[in-house]
Amino acid sequence: MTHFDAATLADWDHAHIWHPFTQMRDWLAEDPLIIAAGEGAYLIDTAGTRFLDGVSSLWCNVHGHRHPDLDSALREQADRIAHSTLLGLANVPSILLAKQLVELAPPGLTRVFYSDAGATAVEIALKLALQYWQLRGATRRTQFVSLTEAYHGDTLGAVSVGYSDTFHRFFKSVLFPCHRLHPPHVYRWQHGLSEAEALARAVADADALLRDKGEEIAAVLIEPLMQGAAGMWAQPPGYVRALRELTRRHGVLLICDEVATGFGRTGRMFAVEHEQVEPDLMCVGKGITGGYLPLAATFMTEEIFEAFLAPYEAFNAFFHGHTYTGNALACAVALASLRVFARDRVLANVGQRAEQLRDRLATDCGGLRHVGDIRQWGLMVGIELVRKRETREPYPAAVRIGVRAIKEARARGVILRPLSNTVVLMPPLCITEAQVDFLCDVAREAIKAATEMV
Ligand SMILES: Cc1ncc(COP(=O)(O)O)c(C=O)c1O
């Protein structure tokens, strides 16, 4: 690649790129940090400065940047072919990957439909659920249930089931209605209840809704164990299991969106394993390629798959596809990533590092005056900052406390991205003991500095 100096690149970025989830007025007022390279858990900017990638390049990096196995899988596949379509053709890496994914997935999920983003994996699950019930003759099952403040991606179907007023109010007129369940999130939604009471109430609410509307519901859709974008809302053990039992009892499909939690993030390959839950449909993305390339997959049961089998002229096929579905480069890298998972005992590292993180955060951050709550499942952490601990009074949006904290972290060598007033820590799964210590040191100092300022 031709070399351009950082100032020129910054000018061109400002002139042409609209960054996602970004108030561009703020973006244009500052010099962008431009990443030029990566190495392991580190990102390296154009000046050669190294930053710990504390959010895994938006929750997707697994084994680190420039991993030799993933790099060489990519090169080797590029020497064969980069892409051919799955419409009317098959390709080698997508077949090998599907076989391995099914072996790893919870029992019962035997089929894989590929796409290229978490949002598309969710759209596919929703459409499959709708068509499945139509094909089965249960024509009244046309509605969905999801969790309050759920996030499932930014396409319109995913936004309908994951509605958040702050993000989505401009699109309300075109979204389909969806039933909401309050999750057992103790700190904000079930304020004043113990975890056990919140869980009992959330389960009772789900039971009441399904008893009342069950025959009109196509599927319940959840982010199992941790609602990520809501602000890392952890669910107590038992919730996912209870929803599985209720959906079975009421004949409703359960869709688990493991786009953020899948591929080791919570310490198991998939979060539902913690609860021995077998969903009817499961969506994965992000970490599937180790964080290298856009690839996603929607898993489903044989029963759902078989409902679509019919004579051609019945036109019962699933009329859905994306140009890059089953992309060979992405599938080859995903296969390499799965080999690394097994060979390097990555999940064991997640367990150890998660424990270390839990202990360090409890001692270092738990006592800070403006830390309201620390929520964690595996290497997925949210530290909620509050103006007053006693009353859980949030900081007003204008204070931008999360943004202040991550700027302080960046000045100390760690890249983070907040969710409103919650500082997120989501390091790559390959993070070492020393790097966890560094991450915790910086998180503590950054939170102290940011909260002392206002
Ligand atoms: C649970 C969940 N589902 C879906 C998505 C959307 O994924 P993508 O950004 O790849 O469309 C995300 C992204 O953060 C997510 O956390």
GROMACS .gro file of C-alpha atoms in nm, residues 69-86 91-95 97 114-115 288-296 324-337 339:
model
   50
   69ASP     CA    1  -0.250  -1.953   1.188
   70LEU     CA    2  -0.532  -1.725   1.079
   71ASP     CA    3  -0.303  -1.521   0.855
   72SER     CA    4  -0.173  -1.827   0.676
   73ALA     CA    5  -0.524  -1.978   0.639
   74LEU     CA    6  -0.626  -1.653   0.473
   75ARG     CA    7  -0.326  -1.654   0.241
   76GLU     CA    8  -0.368  -2.019   0.149
   77GLN     CA    9  -0.734  -1.972   0.068
   78ALA     CA   10  -0.654  -1.659  -0.135
   79ASP     CA   11  -0.420  -1.875  -0.342
   80ARG     CA   12  -0.716  -2.099  -0.427
   81ILE     CA   13  -1.019  -1.869  -0.453
   82ALA     CA   14  -1.153  -1.573  -0.256
   83HIS     CA   15  -1.522  -1.606  -0.325
   84SER     CA   16  -1.779  -1.805  -0.518
   85THR     CA   17  -2.153  -1.802  -0.460
   86LEU     CA   18  -2.356  -2.048  -0.250
   91ASN     CA   19  -1.759  -2.439  -0.179
   92VAL     CA   20  -1.500  -2.633   0.017
   93PRO     CA   21  -1.437  -2.416   0.327
   94SER     CA   22  -1.807  -2.345   0.387
   95ILE     CA   23  -1.881  -2.720   0.390
   97LEU     CA   24  -1.689  -2.514   0.856
  114TYR     CA   25  -2.455  -1.833   0.641
  115SER     CA   26  -2.464  -1.456   0.612
  288ILE     CA   27  -1.673  -1.670   1.431
  289THR     CA   28  -1.371  -1.571   1.217
  290GLY     CA   29  -1.162  -1.480   1.520
  291GLY     CA   30  -1.252  -1.120   1.437
  292TYR     CA   31  -1.090  -1.120   1.093
  293LEU     CA   32  -1.366  -1.111   0.833
  294PRO     CA   33  -1.741  -1.053   0.811
  295LEU     CA   34  -1.919  -1.386   0.850
  296ALA     CA   35  -2.229  -1.489   1.041
  324TYR     CA   36  -2.111  -1.298   0.014
  325THR     CA   37  -2.297  -1.582   0.187
  326GLY     CA   38  -2.046  -1.856   0.274
  327ASN     CA   39  -1.748  -1.650   0.158
  328ALA     CA   40  -1.451  -1.884   0.116
  329LEU     CA   41  -1.187  -1.657   0.273
  330ALA     CA   42  -1.402  -1.597   0.580
  331CYS     CA   43  -1.488  -1.967   0.620
  332ALA     CA   44  -1.122  -2.070   0.584
  333VAL     CA   45  -1.021  -1.826   0.857
  334ALA     CA   46  -1.309  -1.944   1.077
  335LEU     CA   47  -1.182  -2.302   1.042
  336ALA     CA   48  -0.834  -2.190   1.145
  337SER     CA   49  -0.984  -2.007   1.441
  339ARG     CA   50  -0.833  -2.517   1.531
   0.00000   0.00000   0.00000
